[in-house]
mmCIF file of C-alpha atoms and ligand atoms in Angstrom:
data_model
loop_
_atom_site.group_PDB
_atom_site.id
_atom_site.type_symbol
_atom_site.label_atom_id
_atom_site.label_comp_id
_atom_site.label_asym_id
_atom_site.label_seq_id
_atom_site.Cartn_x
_atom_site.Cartn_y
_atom_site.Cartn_z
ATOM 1 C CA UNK A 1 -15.601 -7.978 22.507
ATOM 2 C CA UNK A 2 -19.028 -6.551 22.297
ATOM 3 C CA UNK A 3 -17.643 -2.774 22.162
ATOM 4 C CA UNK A 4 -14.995 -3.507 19.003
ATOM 5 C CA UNK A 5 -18.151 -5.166 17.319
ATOM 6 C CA UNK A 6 -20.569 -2.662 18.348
ATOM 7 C CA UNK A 7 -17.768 0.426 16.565
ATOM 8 C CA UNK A 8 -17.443 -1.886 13.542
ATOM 9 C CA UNK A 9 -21.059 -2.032 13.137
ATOM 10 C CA UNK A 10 -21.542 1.418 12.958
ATOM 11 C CA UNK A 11 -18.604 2.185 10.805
ATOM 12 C CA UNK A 12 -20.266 -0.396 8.592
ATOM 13 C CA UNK A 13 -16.973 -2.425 8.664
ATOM 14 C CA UNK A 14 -16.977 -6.170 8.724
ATOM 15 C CA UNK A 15 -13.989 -8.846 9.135
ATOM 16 C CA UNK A 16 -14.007 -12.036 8.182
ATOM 17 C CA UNK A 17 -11.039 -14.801 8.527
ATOM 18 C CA UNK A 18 -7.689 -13.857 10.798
ATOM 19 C CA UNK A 19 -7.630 -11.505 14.254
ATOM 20 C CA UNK A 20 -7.046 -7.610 13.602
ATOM 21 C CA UNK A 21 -6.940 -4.687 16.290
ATOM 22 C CA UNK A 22 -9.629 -2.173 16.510
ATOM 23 C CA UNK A 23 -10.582 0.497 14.451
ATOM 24 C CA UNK A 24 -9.264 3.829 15.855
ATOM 25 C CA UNK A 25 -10.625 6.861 15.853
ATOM 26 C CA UNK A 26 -8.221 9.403 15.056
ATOM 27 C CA UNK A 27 -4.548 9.665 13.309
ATOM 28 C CA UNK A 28 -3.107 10.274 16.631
ATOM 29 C CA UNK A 29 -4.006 7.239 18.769
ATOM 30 C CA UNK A 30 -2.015 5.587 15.905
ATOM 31 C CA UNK A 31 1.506 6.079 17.820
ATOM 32 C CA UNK A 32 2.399 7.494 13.983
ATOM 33 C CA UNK A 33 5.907 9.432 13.616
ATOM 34 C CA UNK A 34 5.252 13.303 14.998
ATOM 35 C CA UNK A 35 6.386 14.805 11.231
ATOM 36 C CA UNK A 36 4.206 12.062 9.664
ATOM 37 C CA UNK A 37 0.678 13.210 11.708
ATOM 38 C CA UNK A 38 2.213 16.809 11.381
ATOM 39 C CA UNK A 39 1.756 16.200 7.319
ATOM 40 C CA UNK A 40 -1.802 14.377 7.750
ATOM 41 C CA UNK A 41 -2.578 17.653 9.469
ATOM 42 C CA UNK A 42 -1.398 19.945 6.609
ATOM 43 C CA UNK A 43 -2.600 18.035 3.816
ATOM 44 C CA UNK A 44 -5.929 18.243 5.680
ATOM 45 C CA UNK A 45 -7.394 15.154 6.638
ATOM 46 C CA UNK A 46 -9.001 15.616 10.314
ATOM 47 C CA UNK A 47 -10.258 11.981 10.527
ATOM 48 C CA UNK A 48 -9.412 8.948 9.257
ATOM 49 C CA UNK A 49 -12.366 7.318 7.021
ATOM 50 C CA UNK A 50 -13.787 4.348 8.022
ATOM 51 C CA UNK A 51 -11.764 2.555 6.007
ATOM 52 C CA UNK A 52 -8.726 3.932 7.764
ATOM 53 C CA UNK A 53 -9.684 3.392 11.076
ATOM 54 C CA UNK A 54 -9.540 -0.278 10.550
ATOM 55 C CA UNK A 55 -7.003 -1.128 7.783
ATOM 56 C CA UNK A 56 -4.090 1.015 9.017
ATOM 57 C CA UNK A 57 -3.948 -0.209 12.735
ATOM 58 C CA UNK A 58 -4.188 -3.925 10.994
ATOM 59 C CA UNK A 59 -1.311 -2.944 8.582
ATOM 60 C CA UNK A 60 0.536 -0.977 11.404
ATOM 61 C CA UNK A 61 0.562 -4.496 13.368
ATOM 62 C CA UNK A 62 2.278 -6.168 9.862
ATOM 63 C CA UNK A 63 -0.472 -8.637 9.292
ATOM 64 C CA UNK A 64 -1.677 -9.577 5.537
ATOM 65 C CA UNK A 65 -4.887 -8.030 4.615
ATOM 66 C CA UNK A 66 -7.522 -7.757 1.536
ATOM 67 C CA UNK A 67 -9.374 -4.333 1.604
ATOM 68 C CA UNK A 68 -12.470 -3.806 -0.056
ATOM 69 C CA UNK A 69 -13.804 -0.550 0.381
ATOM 70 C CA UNK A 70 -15.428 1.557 -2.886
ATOM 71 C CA UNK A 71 -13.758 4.101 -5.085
ATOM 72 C CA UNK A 72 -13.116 7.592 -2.879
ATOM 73 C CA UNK A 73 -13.169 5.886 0.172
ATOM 74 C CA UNK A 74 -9.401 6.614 0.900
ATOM 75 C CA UNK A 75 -7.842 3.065 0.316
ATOM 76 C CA UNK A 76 -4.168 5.168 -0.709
ATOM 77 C CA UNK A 77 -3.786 6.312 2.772
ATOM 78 C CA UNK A 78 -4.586 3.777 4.401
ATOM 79 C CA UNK A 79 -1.350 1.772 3.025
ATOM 80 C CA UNK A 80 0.961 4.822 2.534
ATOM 81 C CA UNK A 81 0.595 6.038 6.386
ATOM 82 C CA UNK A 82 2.103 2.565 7.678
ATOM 83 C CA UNK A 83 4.536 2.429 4.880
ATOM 84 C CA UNK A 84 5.741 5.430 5.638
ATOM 85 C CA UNK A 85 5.925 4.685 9.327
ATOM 86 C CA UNK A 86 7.716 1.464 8.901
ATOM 87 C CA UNK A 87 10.299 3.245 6.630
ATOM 88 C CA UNK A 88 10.298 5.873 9.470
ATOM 89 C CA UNK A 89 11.111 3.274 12.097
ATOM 90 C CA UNK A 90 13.513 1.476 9.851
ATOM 91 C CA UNK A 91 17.500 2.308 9.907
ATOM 92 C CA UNK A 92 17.807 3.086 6.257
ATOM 93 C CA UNK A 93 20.252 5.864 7.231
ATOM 94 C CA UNK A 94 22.917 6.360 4.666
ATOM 95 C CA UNK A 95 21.617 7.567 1.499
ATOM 96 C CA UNK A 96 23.704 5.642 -1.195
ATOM 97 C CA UNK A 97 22.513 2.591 0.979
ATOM 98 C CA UNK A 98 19.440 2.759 1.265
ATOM 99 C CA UNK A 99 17.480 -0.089 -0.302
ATOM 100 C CA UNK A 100 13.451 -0.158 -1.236
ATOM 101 C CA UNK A 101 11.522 -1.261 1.817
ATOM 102 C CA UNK A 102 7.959 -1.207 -0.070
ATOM 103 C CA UNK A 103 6.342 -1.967 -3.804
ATOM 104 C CA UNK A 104 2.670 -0.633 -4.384
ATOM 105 C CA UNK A 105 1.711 -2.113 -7.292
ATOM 106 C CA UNK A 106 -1.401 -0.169 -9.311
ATOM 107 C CA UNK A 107 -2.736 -1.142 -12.814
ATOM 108 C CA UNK A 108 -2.196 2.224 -14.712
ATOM 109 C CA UNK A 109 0.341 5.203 -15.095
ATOM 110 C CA UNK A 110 -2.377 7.885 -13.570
ATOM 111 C CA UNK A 111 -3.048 5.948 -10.493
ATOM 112 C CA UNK A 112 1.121 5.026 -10.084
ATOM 113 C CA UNK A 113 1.139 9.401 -10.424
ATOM 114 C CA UNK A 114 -1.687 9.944 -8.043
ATOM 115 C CA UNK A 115 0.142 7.332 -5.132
ATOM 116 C CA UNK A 116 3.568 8.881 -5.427
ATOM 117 C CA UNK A 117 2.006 12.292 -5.387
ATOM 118 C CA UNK A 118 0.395 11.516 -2.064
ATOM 119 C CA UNK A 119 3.138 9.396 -0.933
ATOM 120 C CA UNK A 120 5.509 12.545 -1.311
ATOM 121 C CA UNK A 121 2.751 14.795 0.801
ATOM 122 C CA UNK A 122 2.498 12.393 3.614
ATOM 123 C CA UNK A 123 6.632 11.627 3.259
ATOM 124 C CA UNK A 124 7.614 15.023 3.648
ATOM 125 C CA UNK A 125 10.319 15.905 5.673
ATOM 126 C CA UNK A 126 11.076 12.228 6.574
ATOM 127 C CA UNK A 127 13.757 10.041 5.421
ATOM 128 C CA UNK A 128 11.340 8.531 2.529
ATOM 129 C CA UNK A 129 12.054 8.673 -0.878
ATOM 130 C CA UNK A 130 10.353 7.514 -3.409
ATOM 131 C CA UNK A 131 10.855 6.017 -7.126
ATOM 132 C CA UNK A 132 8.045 5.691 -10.050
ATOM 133 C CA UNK A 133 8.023 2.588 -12.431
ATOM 134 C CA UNK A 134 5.498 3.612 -15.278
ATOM 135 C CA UNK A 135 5.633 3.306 -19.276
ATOM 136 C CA UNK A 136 6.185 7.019 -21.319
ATOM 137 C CA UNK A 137 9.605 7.574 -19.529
ATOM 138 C CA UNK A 138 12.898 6.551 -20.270
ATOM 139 C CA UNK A 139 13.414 3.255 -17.842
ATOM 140 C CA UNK A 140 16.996 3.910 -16.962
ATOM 141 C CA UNK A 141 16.273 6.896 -15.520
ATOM 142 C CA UNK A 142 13.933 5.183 -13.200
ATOM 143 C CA UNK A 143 16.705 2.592 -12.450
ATOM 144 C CA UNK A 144 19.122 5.783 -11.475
ATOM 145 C CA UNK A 145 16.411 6.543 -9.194
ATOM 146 C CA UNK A 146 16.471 3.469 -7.187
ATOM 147 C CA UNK A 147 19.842 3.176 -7.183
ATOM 148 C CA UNK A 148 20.061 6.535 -5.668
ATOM 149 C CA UNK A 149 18.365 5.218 -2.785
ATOM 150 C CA UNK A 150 14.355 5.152 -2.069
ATOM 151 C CA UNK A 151 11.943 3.645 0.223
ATOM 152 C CA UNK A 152 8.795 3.184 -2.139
ATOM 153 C CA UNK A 153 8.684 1.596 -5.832
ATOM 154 C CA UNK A 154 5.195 2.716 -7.332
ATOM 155 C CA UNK A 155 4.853 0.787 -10.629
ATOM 156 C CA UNK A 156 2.626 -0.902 -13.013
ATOM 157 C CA UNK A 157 3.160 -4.495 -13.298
ATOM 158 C CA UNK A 158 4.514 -4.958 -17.196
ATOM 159 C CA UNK A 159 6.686 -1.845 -16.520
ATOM 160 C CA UNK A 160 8.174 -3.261 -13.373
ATOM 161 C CA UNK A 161 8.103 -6.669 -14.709
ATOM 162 C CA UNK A 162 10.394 -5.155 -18.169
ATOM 163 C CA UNK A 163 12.654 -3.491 -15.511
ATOM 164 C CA UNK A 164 13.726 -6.486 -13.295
ATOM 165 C CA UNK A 165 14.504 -8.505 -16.600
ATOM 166 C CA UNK A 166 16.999 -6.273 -17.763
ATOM 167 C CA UNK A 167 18.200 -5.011 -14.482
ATOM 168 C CA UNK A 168 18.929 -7.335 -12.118
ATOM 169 C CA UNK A 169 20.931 -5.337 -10.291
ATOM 170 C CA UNK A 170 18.248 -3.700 -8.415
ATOM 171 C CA UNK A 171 18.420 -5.313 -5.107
ATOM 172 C CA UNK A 172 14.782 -6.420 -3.484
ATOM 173 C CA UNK A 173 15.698 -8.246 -0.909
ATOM 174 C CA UNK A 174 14.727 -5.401 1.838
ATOM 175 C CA UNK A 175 11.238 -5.371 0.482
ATOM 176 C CA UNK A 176 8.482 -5.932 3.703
ATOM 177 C CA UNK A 177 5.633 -4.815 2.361
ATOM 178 C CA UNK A 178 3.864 -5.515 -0.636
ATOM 179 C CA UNK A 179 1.063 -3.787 -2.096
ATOM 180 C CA UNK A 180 -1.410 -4.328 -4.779
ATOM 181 C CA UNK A 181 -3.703 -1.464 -5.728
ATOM 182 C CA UNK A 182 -7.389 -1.934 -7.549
ATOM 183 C CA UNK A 183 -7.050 -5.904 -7.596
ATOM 184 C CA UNK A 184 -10.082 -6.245 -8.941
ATOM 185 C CA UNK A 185 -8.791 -4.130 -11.998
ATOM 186 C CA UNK A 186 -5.571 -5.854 -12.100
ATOM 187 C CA UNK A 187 -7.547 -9.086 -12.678
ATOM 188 C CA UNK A 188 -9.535 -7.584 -15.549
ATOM 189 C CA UNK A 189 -6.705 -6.136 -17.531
ATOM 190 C CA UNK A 190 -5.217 -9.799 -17.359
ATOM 191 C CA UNK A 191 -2.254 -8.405 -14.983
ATOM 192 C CA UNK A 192 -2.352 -11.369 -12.487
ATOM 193 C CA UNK A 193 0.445 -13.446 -13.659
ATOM 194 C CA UNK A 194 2.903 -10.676 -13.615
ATOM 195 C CA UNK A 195 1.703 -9.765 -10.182
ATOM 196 C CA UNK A 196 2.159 -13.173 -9.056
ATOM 197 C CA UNK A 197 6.134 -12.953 -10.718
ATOM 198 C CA UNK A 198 6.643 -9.291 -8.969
ATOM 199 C CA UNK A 199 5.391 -11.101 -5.766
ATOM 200 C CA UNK A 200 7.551 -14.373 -5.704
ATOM 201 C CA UNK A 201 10.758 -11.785 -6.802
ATOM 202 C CA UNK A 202 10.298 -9.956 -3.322
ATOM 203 C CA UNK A 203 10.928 -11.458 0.100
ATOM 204 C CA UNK A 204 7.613 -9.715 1.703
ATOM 205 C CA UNK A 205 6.186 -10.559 4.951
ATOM 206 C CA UNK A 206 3.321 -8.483 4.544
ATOM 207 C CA UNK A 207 0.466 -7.854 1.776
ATOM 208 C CA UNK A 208 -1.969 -5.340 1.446
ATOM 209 C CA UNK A 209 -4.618 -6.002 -1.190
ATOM 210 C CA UNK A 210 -6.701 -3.592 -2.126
ATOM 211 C CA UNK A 211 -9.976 -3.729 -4.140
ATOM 212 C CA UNK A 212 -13.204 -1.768 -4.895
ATOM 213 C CA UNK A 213 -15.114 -5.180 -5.621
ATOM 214 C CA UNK A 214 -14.359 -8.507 -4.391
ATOM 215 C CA UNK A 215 -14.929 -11.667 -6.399
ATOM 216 C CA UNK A 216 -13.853 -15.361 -5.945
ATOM 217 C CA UNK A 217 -11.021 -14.792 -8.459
ATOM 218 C CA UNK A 218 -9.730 -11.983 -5.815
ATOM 219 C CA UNK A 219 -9.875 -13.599 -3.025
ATOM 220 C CA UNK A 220 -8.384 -16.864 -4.393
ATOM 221 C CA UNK A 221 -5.233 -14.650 -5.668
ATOM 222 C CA UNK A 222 -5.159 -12.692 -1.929
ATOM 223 C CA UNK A 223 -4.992 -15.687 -0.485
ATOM 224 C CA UNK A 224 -2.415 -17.623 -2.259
ATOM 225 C CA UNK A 225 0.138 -14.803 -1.745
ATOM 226 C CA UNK A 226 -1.129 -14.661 2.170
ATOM 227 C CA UNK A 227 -0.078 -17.392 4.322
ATOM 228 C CA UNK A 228 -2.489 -15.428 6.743
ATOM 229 C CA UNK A 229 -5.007 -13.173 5.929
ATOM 230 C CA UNK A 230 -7.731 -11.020 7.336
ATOM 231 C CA UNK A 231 -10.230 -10.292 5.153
ATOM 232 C CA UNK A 232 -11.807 -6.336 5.474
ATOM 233 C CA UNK A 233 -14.945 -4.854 4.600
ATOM 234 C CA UNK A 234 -15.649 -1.496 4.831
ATOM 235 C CA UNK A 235 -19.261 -0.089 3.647
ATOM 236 C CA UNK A 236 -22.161 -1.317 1.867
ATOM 237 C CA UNK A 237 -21.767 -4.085 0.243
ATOM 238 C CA UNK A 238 -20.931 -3.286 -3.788
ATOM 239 C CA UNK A 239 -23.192 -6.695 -4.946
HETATM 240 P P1 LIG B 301 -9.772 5.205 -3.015
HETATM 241 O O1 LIG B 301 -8.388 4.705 -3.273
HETATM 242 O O2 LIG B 301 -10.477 4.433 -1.960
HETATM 243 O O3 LIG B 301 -10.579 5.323 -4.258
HETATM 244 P P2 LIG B 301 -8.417 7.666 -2.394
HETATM 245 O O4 LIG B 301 -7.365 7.133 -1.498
HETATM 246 O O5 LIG B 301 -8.014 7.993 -3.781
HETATM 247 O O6 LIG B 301 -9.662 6.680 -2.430
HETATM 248 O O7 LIG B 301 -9.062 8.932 -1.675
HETATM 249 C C1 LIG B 301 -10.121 9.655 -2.267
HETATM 250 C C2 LIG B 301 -10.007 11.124 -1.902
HETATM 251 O O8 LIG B 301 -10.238 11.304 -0.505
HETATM 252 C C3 LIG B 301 -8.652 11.729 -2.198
HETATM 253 O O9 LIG B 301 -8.840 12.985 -2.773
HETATM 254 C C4 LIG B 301 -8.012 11.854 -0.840
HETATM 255 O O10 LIG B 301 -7.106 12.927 -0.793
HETATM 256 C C5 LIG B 301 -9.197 12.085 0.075
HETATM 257 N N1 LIG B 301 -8.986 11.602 1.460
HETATM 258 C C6 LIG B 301 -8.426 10.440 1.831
HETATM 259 N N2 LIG B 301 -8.405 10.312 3.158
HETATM 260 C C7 LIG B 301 -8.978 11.410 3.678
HETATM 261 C C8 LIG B 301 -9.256 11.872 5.016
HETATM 262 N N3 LIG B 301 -8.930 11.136 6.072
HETATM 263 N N4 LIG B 301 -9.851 13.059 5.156
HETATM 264 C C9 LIG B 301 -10.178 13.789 4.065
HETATM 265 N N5 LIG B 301 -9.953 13.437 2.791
HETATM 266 C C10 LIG B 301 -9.363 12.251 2.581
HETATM 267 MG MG1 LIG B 302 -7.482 3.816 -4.879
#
């Protein structure tokens, strides 16, 4: 379609492998819950960036994607907004009951902060709770948490790794969607092989993969957790 490739092209977004939607243009041609745009209002983000308009439609359809966009280019949001909406949509009614539906993974304690943080803005209101997995606090506190009910685990990988070894009790098996933060900093701090053991522990059927920089080594690891992936762009290129 010569218009989709014509918008791409001057959002400087490019996709390679797999079939995604368009990029849209604004939050509400998204079909996003009413509370969840009213909160994208208040927080005050008028348009979606470019990286946005093409990674959350693709998410919001539940395909596998890898992201590379560059630092401040509002990767977070572009996950949280169709986690939240598929928690939204999902009936995790009764408190007590209610199981974690997403895992964003992120390689340090600030970043695991700054995503709950703006997880909790664009969650307000809703039925989405959320849980933090990080070193410096006491872990069964964290594991009340969970148990208490929430949507969204936000966690670094040793931490969550630690906690599923001695607490097997948390139940995964309503996990969907699967995120890994910064993969390209994951890789460097030698995280991969407990991402790989946080991914085979949850029954996903989608994975967003996010990454300032993408090498061989990032692809490779995208696309042995993705059966099917579509591979995302967005800006100039960083090499
Ligand atoms: P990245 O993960 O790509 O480095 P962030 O998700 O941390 O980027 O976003 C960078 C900054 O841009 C944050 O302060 C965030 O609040 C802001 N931001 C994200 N999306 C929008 C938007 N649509 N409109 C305005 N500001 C935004
Ligand atoms: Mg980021």
């Amino acid at each position: 379609n010569v218009e989709i490739t014509q918008l791409r092209e001057r959002l400087n977004i490019s996709v390679r492998c797999g079939s995604i939607p368009p990029p849209i243009l604004s939050f509400s041609s998204c079909n996003l819950p009413t509370k969840l745009l009213h909160n994208i209002e208040s927080i005050g983000f008028e348009l979606p960036t470019p990286v946005q308009m093409q990674a959350m439609p693709a998410a919001l359809d539940g395909g596998s994607l890898l992201v590379a966009a560059e630092t401040g280019s509002g990767k977070t949001a572009s996950y949280l907004i169709p986690i939240i909406t598929h928690c939204t949509n999902s009936s995790n009614d009764e408190l007590s009951k209610r199981k974690p539906l997403a895992m964003v993974l992120t390689p340090t304690r600030e970043l695991c902060v700054q995503v709950e943080e703006e997880a909790k803005l664009l969650g307000k209101g809703l039925p989405f709770k959320t849980a933090l997995v990080i070193g410096g606090d006491a872990m069964a506190g964290q594991v009340y948490r969970i148990q208490q009910g929430v949507e969204l685990i936000v966690g670094t990988p040793g931490r969550l790794v630690d906690m599923l070894t001695k607490h097997d009790e948390i139940e995964l098996d309503s996990i969907s969607i699967f995120v890994v933060d910064e993969v390209d900093c994951m890789l460097q701090r030698g995280f991969r092989d407990q991402v790989m053991e946080l991914f085979r522990a949850v029954p996903c059927s989608q994975v967003l993969m996010f990454s300032a920089t993408i090498s061989a080594d990032v692809e490779k690891m995208a696309h042995s957790m993705a059966k099917s992936l579509a591979i995302v762009f967005v800006g100039k290129p960083n090499k």
